[in-house]
PDB file of C-alpha atoms in Angstrom:
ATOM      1  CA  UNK A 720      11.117  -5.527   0.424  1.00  0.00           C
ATOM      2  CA  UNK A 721       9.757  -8.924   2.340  1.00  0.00           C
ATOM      3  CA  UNK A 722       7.133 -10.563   3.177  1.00  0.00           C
ATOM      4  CA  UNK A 723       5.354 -11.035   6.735  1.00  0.00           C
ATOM      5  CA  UNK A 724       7.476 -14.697   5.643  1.00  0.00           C
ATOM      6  CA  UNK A 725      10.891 -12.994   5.406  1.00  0.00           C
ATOM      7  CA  UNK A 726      10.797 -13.723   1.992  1.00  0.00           C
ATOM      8  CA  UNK A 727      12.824 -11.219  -0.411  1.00  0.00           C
ATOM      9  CA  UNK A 728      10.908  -9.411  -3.153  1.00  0.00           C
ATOM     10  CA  UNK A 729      11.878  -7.781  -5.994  1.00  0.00           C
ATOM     11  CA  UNK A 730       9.204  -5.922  -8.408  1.00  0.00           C
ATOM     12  CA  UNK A 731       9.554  -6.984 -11.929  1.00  0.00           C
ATOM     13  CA  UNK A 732       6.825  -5.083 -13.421  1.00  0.00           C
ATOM     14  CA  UNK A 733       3.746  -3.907 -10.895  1.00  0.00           C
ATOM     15  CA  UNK A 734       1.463  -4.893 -13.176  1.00  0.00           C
ATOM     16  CA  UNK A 735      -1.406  -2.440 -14.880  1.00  0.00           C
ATOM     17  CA  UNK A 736      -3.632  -0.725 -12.492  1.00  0.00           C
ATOM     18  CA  UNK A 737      -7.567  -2.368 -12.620  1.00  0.00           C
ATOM     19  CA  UNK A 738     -10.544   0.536 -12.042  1.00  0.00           C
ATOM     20  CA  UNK A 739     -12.750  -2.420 -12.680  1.00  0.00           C
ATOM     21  CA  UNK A 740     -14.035  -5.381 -10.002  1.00  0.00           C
ATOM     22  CA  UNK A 741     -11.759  -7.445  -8.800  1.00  0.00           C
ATOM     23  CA  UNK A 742      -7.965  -7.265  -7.813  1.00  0.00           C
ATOM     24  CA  UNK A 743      -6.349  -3.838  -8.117  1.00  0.00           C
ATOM     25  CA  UNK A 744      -3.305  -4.696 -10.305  1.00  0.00           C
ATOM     26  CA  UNK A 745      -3.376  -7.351 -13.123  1.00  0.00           C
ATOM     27  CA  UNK A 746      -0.408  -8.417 -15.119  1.00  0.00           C
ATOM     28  CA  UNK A 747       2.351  -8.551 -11.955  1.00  0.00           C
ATOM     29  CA  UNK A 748       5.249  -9.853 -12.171  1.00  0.00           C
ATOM     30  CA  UNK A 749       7.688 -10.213  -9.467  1.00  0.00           C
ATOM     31  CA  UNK A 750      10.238 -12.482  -7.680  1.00  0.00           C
ATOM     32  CA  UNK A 751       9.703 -13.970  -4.294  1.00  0.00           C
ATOM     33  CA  UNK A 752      13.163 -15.607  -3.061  1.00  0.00           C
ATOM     34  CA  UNK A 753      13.685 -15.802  -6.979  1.00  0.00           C
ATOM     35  CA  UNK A 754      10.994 -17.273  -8.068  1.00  0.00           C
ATOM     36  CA  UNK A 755       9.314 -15.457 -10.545  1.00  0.00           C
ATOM     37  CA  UNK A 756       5.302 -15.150 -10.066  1.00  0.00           C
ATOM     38  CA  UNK A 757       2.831 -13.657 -12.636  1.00  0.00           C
ATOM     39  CA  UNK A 758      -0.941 -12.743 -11.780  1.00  0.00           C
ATOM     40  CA  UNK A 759      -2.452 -10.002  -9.928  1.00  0.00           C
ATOM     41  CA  UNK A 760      -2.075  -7.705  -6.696  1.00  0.00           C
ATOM     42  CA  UNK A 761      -4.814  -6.924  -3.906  1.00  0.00           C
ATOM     43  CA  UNK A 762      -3.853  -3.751  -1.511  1.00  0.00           C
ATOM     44  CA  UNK A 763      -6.252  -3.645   1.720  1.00  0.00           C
ATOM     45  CA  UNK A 764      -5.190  -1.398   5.007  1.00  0.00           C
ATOM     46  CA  UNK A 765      -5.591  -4.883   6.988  1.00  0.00           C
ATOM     47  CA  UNK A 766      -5.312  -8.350   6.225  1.00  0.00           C
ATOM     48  CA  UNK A 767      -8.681  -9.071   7.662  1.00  0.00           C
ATOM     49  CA  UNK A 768     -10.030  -7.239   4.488  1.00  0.00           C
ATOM     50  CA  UNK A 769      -9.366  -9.926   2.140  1.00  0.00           C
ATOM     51  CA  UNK A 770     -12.098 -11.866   4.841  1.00  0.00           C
ATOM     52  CA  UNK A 771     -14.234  -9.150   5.194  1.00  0.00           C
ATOM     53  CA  UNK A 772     -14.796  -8.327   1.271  1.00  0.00           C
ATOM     54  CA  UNK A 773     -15.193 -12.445   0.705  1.00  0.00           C
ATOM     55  CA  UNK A 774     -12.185 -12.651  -1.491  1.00  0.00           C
ATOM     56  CA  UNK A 775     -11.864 -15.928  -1.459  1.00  0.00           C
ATOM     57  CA  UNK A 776     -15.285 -17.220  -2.772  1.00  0.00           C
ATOM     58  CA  UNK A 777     -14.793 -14.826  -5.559  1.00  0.00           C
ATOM     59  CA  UNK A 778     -13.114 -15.991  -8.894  1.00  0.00           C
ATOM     60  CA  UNK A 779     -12.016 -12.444  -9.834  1.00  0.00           C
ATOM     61  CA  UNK A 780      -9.028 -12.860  -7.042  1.00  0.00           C
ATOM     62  CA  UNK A 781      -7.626 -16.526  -7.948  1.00  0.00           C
ATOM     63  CA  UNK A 782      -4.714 -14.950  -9.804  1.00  0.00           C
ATOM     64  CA  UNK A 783      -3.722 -12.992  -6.543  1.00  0.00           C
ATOM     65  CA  UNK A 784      -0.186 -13.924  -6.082  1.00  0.00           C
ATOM     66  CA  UNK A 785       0.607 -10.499  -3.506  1.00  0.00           C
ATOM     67  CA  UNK A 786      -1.383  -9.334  -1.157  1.00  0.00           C
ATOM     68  CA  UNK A 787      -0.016  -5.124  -0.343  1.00  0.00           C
ATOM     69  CA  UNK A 788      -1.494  -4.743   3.510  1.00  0.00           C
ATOM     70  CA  UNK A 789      -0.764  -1.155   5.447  1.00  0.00           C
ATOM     71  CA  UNK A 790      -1.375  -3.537   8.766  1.00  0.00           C
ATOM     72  CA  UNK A 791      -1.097  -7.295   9.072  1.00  0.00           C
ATOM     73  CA  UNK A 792      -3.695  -7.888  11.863  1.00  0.00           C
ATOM     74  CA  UNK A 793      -4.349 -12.081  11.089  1.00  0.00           C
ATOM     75  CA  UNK A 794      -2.645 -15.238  10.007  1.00  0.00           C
ATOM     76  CA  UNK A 795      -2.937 -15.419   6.688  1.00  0.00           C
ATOM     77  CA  UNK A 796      -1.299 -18.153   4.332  1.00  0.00           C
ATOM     78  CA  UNK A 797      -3.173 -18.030   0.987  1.00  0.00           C
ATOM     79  CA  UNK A 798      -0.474 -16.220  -0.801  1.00  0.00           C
ATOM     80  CA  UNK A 799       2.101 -13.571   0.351  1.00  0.00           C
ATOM     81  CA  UNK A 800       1.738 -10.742   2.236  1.00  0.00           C
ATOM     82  CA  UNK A 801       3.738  -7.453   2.330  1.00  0.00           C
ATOM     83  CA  UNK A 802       3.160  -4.814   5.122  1.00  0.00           C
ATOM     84  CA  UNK A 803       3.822  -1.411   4.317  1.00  0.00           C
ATOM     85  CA  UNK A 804       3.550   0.119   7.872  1.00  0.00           C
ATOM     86  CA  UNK A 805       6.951  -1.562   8.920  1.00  0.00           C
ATOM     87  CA  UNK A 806       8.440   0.423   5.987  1.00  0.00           C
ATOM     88  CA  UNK A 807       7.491   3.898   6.902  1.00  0.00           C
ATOM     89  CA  UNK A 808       9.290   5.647   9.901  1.00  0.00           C
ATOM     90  CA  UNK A 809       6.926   6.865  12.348  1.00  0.00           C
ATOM     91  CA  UNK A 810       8.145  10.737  12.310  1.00  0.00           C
ATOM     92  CA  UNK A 811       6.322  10.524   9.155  1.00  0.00           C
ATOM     93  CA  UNK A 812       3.191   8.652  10.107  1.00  0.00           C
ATOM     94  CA  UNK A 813       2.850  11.065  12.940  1.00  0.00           C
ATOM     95  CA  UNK A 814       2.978  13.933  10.777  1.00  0.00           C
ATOM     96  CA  UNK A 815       0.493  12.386   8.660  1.00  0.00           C
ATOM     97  CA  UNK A 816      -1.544  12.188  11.519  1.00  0.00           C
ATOM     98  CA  UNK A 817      -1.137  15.592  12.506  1.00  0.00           C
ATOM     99  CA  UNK A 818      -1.959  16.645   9.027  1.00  0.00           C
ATOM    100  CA  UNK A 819      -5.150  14.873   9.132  1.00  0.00           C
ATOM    101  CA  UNK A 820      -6.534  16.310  12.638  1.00  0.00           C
ATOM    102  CA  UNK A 821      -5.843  19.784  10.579  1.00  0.00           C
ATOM    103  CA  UNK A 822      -9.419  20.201   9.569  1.00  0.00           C
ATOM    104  CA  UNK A 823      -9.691  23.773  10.393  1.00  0.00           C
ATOM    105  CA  UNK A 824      -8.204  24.192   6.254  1.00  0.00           C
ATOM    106  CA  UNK A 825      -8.955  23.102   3.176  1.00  0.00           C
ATOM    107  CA  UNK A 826      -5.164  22.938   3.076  1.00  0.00           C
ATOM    108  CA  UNK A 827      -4.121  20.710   5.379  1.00  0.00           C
ATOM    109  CA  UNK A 828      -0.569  21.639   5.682  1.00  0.00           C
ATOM    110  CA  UNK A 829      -1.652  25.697   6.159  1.00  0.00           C
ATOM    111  CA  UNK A 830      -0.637  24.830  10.105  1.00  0.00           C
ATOM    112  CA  UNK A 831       3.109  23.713   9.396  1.00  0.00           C
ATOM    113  CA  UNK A 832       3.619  27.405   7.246  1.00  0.00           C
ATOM    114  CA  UNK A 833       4.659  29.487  10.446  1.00  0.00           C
ATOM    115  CA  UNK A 834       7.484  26.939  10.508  1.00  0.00           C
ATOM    116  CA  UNK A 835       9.096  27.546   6.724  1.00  0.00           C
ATOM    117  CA  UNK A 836      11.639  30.347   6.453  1.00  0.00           C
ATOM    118  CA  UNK A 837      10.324  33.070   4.523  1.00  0.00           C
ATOM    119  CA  UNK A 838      13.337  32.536   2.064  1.00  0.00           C
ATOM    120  CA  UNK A 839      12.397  29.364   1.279  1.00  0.00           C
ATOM    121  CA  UNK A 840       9.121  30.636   1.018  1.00  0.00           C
ATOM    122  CA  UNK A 841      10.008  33.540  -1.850  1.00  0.00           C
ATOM    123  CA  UNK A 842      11.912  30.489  -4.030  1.00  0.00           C
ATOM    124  CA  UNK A 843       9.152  28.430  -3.620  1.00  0.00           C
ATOM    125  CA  UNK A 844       6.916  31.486  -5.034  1.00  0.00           C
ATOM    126  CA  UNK A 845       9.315  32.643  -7.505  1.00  0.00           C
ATOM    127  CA  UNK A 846       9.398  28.969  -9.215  1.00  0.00           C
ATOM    128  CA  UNK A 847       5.797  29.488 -10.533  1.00  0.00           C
TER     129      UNK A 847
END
């Protein structure tokens, strides 16, 4: 993993996962071109989030030391930021897509069944 920086990091411990306000993991630890940081992690689909929800002015995210974005869409140099759409090949994100226009089913993957081999689809059945 990087940063938007280039910056190599390595996941010491992801931290514990908050249900409460503020960010949504406390107790990270991980290594940013070996430096070891403690605090807490914010995930948002876009950078601009961390603007939009007023992040800053609150005291709840001073201990931020990652911010976990799907998109970077604006400078930001407050702390780190690691993009997660870079990582994912888009064969996949296009199937995800195409699962989610698939709202003719409760099950969105009903559509893609016509294209498993009915072999696979008696082990599959036989497993339960």
């Amino acid at each position: 993993l990087k940063t938007i920086e280039n910056k190599e990091i390595e996941v010491i411990h992801p931290g514990i996962q908050n249900f409460d306000e503020g960010p949504d993991f406390l107790e990270s630890v991980i290594k940013i071109d070996g430096i070891t940081w403690h605090g807490a992690i914010e995930i948002h689909i876009f950078t601009s989030d961390w603007i939009k929800h007023k992040h800053k002015n609150n005291a709840w995210y001073d201990q931020v030391i990652l911010h976990v974005v799907w998109e970077h869409d604006v400078p930001f140099t407050d702390f780190h930021t690691l993009q997660l759409s870079s990582l994912v090949p888009s064969i996949l994100t296009a199937k995800l897509k195409t699962l989610l226009e698939n709202k003719k089913s409760s099950i969105l993957c009903s559509g893609l069944l016509k294209d498993v081999p009915p072999i696979q689809i008696s082990a599959q059945l036989s497993r339960c």
